[in-house]
Coordinates of C-alpha atoms in Angstrom, one line a residue:
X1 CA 0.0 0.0 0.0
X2 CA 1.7 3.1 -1.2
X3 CA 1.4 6.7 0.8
X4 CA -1.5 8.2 -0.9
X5 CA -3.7 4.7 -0.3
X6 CA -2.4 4.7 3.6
X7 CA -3.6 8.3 3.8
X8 CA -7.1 7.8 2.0
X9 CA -7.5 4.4 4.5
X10 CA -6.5 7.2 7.5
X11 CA -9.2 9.5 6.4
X12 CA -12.2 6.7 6.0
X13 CA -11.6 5.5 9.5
X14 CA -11.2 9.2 10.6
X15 CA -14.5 9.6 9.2
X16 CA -16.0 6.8 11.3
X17 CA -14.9 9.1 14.5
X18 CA -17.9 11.1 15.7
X19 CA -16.5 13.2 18.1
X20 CA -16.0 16.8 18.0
X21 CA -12.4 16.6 17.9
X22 CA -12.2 13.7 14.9
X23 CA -14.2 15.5 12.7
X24 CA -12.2 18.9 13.1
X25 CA -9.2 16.4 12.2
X26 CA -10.7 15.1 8.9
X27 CA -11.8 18.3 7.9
X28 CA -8.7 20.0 8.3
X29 CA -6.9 17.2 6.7
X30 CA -9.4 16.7 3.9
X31 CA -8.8 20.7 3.5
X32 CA -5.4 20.4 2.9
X33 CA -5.3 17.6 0.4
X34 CA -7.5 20.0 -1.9
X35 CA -5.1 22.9 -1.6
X36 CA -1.9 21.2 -1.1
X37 CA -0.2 21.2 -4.8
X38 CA 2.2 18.5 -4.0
X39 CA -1.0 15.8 -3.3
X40 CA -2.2 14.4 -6.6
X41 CA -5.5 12.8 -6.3
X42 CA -7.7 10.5 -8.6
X43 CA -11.0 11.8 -9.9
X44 CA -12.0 8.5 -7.8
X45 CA -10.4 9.7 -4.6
X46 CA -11.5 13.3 -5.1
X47 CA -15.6 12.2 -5.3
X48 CA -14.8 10.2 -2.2
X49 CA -13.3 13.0 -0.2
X50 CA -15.9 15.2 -1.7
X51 CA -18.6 12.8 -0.3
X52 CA -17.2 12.7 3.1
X53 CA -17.0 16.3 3.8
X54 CA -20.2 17.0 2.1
X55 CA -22.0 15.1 4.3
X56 CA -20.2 16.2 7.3
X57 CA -20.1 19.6 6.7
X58 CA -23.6 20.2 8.5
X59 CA -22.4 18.7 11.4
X60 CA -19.0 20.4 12.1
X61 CA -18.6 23.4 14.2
X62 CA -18.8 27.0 12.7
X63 CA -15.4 27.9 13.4
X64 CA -14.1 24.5 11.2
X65 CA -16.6 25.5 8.4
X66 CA -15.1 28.9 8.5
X67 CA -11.3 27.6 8.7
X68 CA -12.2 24.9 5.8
X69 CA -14.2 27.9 3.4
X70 CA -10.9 29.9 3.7
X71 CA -8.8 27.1 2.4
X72 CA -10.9 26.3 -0.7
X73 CA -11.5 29.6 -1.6
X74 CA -8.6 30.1 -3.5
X75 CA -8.9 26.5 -5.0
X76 CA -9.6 26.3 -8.3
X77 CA -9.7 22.3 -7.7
X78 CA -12.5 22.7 -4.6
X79 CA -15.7 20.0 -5.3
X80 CA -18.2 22.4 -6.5
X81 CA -21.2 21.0 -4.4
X82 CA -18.7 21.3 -1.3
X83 CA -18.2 25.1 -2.3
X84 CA -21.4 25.6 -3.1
X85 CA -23.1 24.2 0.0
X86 CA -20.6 26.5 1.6
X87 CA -21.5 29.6 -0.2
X88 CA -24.9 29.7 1.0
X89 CA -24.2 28.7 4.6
X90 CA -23.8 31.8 7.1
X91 CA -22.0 34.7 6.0
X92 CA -19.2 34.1 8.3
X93 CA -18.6 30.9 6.7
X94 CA -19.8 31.5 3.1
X95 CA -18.0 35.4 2.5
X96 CA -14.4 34.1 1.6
X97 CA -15.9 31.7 -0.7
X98 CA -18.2 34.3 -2.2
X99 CA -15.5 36.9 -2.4
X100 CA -12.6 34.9 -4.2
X101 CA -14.0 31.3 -5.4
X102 CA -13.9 30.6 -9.0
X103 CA -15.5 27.7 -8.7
X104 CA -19.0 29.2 -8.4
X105 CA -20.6 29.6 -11.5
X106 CA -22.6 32.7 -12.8
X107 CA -26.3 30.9 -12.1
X108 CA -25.0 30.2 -8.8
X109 CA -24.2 33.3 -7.6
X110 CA -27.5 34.7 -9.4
X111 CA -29.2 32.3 -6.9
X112 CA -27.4 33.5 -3.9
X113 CA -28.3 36.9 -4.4
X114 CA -31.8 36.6 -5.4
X115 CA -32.3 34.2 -2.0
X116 CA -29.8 34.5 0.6
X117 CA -28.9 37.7 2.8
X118 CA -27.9 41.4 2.1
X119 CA -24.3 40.3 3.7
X120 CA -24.0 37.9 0.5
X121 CA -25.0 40.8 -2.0
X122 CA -22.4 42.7 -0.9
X123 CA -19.6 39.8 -0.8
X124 CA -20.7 39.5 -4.2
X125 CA -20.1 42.7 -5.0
X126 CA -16.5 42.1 -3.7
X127 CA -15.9 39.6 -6.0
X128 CA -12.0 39.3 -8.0
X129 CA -14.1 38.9 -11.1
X130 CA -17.9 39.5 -11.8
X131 CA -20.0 39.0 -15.4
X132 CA -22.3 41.3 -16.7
X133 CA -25.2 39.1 -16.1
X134 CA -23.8 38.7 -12.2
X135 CA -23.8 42.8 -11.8
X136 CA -27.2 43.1 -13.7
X137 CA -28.7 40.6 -10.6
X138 CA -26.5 43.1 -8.2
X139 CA -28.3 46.1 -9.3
X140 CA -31.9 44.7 -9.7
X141 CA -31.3 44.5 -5.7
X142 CA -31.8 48.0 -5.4
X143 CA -29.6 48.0 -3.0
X144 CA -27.6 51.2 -2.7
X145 CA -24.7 50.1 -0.7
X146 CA -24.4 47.2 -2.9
X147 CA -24.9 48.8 -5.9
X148 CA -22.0 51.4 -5.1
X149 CA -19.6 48.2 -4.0
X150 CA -20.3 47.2 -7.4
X151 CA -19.1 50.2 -8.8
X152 CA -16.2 50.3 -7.1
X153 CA -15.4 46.9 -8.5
X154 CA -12.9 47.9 -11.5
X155 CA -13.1 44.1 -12.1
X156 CA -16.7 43.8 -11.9
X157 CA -18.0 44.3 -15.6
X158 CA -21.1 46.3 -16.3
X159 CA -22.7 46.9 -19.6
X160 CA -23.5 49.9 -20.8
X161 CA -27.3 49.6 -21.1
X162 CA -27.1 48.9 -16.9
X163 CA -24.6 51.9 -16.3
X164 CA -26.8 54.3 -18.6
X165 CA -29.4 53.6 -15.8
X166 CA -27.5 53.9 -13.0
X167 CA -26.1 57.2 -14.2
X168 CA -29.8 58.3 -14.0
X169 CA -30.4 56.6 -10.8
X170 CA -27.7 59.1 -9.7
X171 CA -29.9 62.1 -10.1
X172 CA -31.0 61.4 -6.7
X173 CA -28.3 58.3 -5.2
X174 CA -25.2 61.2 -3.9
X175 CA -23.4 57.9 -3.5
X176 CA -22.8 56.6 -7.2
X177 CA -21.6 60.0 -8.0
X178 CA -17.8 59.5 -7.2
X179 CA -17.7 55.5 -8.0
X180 CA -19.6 56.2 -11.6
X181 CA -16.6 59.1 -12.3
X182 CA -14.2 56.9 -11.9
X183 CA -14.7 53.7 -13.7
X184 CA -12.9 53.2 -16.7
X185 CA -16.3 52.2 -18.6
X186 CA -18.1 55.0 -18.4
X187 CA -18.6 57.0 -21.7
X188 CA -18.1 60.5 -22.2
X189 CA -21.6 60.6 -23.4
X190 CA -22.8 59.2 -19.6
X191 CA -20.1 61.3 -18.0
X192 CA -21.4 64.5 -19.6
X193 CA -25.3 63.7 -18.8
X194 CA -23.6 63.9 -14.8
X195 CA -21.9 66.8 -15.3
X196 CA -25.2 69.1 -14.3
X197 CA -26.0 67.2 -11.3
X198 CA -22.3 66.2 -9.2
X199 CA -20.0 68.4 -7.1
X200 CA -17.9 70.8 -8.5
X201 CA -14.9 69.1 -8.1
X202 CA -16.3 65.3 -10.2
X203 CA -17.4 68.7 -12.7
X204 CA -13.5 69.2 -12.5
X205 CA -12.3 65.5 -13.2
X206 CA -15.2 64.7 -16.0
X207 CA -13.5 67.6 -17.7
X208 CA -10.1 66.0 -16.9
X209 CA -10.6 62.4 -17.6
X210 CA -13.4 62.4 -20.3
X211 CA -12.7 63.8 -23.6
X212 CA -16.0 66.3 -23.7
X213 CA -15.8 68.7 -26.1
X214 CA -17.2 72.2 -24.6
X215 CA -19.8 73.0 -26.8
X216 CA -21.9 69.5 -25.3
X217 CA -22.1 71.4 -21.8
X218 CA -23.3 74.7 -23.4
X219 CA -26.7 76.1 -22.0
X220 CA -28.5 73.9 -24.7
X221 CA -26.8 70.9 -23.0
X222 CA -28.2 72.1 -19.6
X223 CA -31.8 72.1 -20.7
X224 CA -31.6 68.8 -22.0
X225 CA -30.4 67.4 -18.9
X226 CA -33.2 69.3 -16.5
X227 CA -36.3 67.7 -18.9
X228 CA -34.3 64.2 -18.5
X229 CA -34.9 64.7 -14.7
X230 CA -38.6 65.6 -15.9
X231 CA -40.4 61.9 -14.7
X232 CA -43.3 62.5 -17.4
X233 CA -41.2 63.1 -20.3
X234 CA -38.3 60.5 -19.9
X235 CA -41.4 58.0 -19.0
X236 CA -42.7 59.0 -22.8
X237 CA -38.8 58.5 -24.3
X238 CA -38.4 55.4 -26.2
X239 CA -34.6 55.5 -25.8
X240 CA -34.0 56.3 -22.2
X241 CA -32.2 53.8 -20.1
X242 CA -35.1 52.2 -18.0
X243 CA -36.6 50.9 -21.8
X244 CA -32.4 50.0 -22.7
X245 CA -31.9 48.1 -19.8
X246 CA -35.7 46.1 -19.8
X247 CA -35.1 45.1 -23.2
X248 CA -31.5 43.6 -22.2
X249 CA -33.4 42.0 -18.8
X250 CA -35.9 40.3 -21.0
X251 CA -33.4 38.8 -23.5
X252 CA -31.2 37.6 -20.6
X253 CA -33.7 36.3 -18.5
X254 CA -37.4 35.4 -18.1
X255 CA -39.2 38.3 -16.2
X256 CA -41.8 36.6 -13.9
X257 CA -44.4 38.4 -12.5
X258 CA -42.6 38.3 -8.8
X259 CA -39.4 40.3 -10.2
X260 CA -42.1 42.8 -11.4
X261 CA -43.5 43.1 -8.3
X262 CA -40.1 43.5 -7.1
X263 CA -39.6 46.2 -9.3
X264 CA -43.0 47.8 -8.5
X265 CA -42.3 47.9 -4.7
X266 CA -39.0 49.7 -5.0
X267 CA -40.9 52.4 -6.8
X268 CA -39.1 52.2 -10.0
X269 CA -42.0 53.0 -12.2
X270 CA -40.4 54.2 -15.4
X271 CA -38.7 50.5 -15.5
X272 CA -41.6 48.7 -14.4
X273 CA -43.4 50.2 -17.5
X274 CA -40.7 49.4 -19.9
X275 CA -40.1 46.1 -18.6
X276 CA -44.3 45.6 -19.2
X277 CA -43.6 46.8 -22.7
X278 CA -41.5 44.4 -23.4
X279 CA -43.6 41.4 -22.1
X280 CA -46.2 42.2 -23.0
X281 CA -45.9 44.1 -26.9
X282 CA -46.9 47.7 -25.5
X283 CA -45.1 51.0 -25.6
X284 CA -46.5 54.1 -25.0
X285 CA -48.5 56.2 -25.0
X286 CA -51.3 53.6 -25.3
X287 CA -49.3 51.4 -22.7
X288 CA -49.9 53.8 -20.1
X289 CA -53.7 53.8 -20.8
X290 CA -53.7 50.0 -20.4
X291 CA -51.6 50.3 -17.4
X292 CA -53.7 52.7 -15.7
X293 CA -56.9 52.9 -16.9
X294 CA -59.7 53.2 -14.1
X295 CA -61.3 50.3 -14.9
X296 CA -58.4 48.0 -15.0
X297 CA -59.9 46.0 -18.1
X298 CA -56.8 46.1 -20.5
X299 CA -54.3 45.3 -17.2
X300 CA -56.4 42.3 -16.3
X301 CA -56.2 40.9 -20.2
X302 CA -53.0 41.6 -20.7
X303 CA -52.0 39.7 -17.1
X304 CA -54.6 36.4 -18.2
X305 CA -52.4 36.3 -21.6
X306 CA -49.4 36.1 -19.8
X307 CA -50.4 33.2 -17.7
X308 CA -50.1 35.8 -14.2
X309 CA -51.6 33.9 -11.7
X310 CA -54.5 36.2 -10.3
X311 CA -52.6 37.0 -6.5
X312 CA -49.6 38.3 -8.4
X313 CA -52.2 39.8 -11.3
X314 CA -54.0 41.8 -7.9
X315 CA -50.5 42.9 -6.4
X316 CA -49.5 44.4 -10.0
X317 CA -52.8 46.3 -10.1
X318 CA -52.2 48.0 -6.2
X319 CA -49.0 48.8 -6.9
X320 CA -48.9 50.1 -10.5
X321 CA -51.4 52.5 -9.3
X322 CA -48.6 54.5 -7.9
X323 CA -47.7 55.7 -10.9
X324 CA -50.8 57.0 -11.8
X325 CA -51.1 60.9 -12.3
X326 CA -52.7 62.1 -8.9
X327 CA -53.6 59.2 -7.8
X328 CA -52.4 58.1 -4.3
X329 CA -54.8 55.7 -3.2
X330 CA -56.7 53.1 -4.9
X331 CA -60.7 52.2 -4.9
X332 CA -61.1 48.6 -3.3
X333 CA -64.5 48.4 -5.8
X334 CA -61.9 49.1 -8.5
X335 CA -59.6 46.2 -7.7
X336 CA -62.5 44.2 -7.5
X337 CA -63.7 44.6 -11.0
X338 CA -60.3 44.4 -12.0
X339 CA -60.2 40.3 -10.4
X340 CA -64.2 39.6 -11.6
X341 CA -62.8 40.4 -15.5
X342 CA -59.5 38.9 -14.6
X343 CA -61.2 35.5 -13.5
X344 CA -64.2 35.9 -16.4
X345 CA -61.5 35.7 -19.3
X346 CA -60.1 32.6 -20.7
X347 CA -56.5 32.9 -21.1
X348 CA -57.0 31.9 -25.0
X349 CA -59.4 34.7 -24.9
X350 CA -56.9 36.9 -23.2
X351 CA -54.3 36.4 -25.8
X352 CA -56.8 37.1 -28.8
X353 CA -58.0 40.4 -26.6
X354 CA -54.4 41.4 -25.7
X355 CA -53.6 41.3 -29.3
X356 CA -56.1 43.3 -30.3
X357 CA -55.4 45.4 -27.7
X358 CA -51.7 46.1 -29.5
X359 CA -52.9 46.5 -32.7

């Protein structure tokens, strides 16, 4: 029996050790054998390891989850469903892993961030590298501290569609104004639509770093940027960033009713109508009539063609009527008509309706 069989046989019968003190000892040792570059181990003897440690990692204290998280984090040869099980265990544990591990993949980390804690957002946000699709799920948070953690991330990537809307969200977030200025991604078109709106000394470095030729901060300039922050008319503008960024959220992903809702409750009502749009085959102005039109007929067809179920169809209606031009509360009789025409229509029906509708 050579070395590397003697030290597999020591680690089974470790394994049959229950005691506090035997399963810190395999765990550590396990640990090392995954990170130690000398140690060569079969694919055979890594899903055996693997195995043992992913069924004891449950039981093991905190403090030897946390030591054992730090030593495969910079393993690139770490059992994935070890390092994922440890990713979503308690931030303690999981934030080393979630900060440097490349073995978690993109969908992964989507998960973690849509489902686990704000203390994983921003560990995420932290991360040595970070896809566009991975910063997209970071943003749709809403999170402003882990949003401007993200921007900070040089090595996060960000597409353009996603930083066009967060230089608008900076109209009123004071935070993004310095990380936005200094990312090497930002255009000189986005820097100069901040100009108006930052402190005169990011005015200073725009001018400095971006190459903005004078005449696009003349007074004409100026007046463009006040009517942007105008709510009514950048709602009516086909090409602002809410409608850029929806149409790049719907051809990356499938936008369920719930990450509307999502949307809706963070008060982001310019993207919750382009995102709508999208879904549904609407733009304005006639979208805004079907989104809030007293009745609630078109909203209700629309939802039945999508396949809404009716609680989510019923939270879209209460919310969306925020956006409604002064209207801050909503008729209960309204919402019920809205659910009696919402339950009357087939969904085949709905489709034919919703089409005609469009048309």
């Amino acid at each position: 029996m050579n070395s590397q069989d003697r030290n597999l046989q020591f680690l089974l019968e470790l394994a049959l050790d229950k005691s506090v003190e035997g399963r810190e000892s395999l765990a550590q040792r396990i640990g090392e054998l995954f990170t130690a570059r000398e140690e060569c181990l079969t694919e055979q003897e890594t899903a055996i390891l693997a195995d043992i440690l992913g069924k004891l990692v449950s039981d093991i204290e905190m403090s030897v989850r946390q030591s054992l998280a730090e030593r495969l984090a910079d393993s690139p040869l770490a059992p994935h469903d070890l390092v994922v099980t440890l990713a979503n265990d308690q931030i303690e544990v999981a934030r080393p892993i979630l900060i440097k591990s490349e073995v978690l993949r993109d969908r992964e980390l989507i998960a973690i961030i849509r489902h686990r804690g704000h203390q994983h957002q921003l560990a995420i946000a932290m991360r040595t590298s970070i896809d566009e699709i991975v910063s997209d799920a970071l943003v749709e948070t809403g999170e402003t501290d882990v949003i401007k953690l993200l921007l900070e991330n040089h090595n996060a990537k960000i597409s353009e569609a996603t930083l066009s809307y967060l230089t608008d969200q900076s109209q009123r977030v004071d935070s993004f104004h310095e990380p936005l200025v200094n990312r090497e991604d930002l255009t000189s078109q986005l820097a100069a639509r901040m100009y108006w709106w930052v402190s005169a000394a990011l005015r200073e470095q725009i001018l400095k770093s971006f190459d903005i030729q004078p005449s696009l901060l003349d007074d004409k300039l100026e007046q463009t940027v006040l009517s942007m922050m105008d709510e009514d008319k950048k709602a009516e503008d086909k090409d602002t960033s809410a409608v850029t960024l929806a149409k790049e959220l719907v051809e990356s992903r499938e936008v369920t009713p719930e990450f509307l809702i999502s949307v809706l409750r963070r008060g982001e009502i310019p993207l919750f109508e382009a995102l709508f749009g999208e879904v549904s085959g609407f733009k304005p102005p006639g979208l805004q009539h079907v989104l809030y039109h007293q009745g609630g007929e078109g909203l209700a067809i629309l939802c039945r063609s999508l396949g809404y179920p009716k609680q989510a169809f019923a939270t879209i209606f209460l919310l969306s009527r925020r956006g409604r031009p002064g209207s801050e509360t909503t008729d209960p009789r309204e919402l019920s008509r809205a659910v009696q025409i919402f339950d009357k229509v087939s969904r085949e029906n709905a489709r034919s309706g919703g089409q005609h509708l469009a048309a």
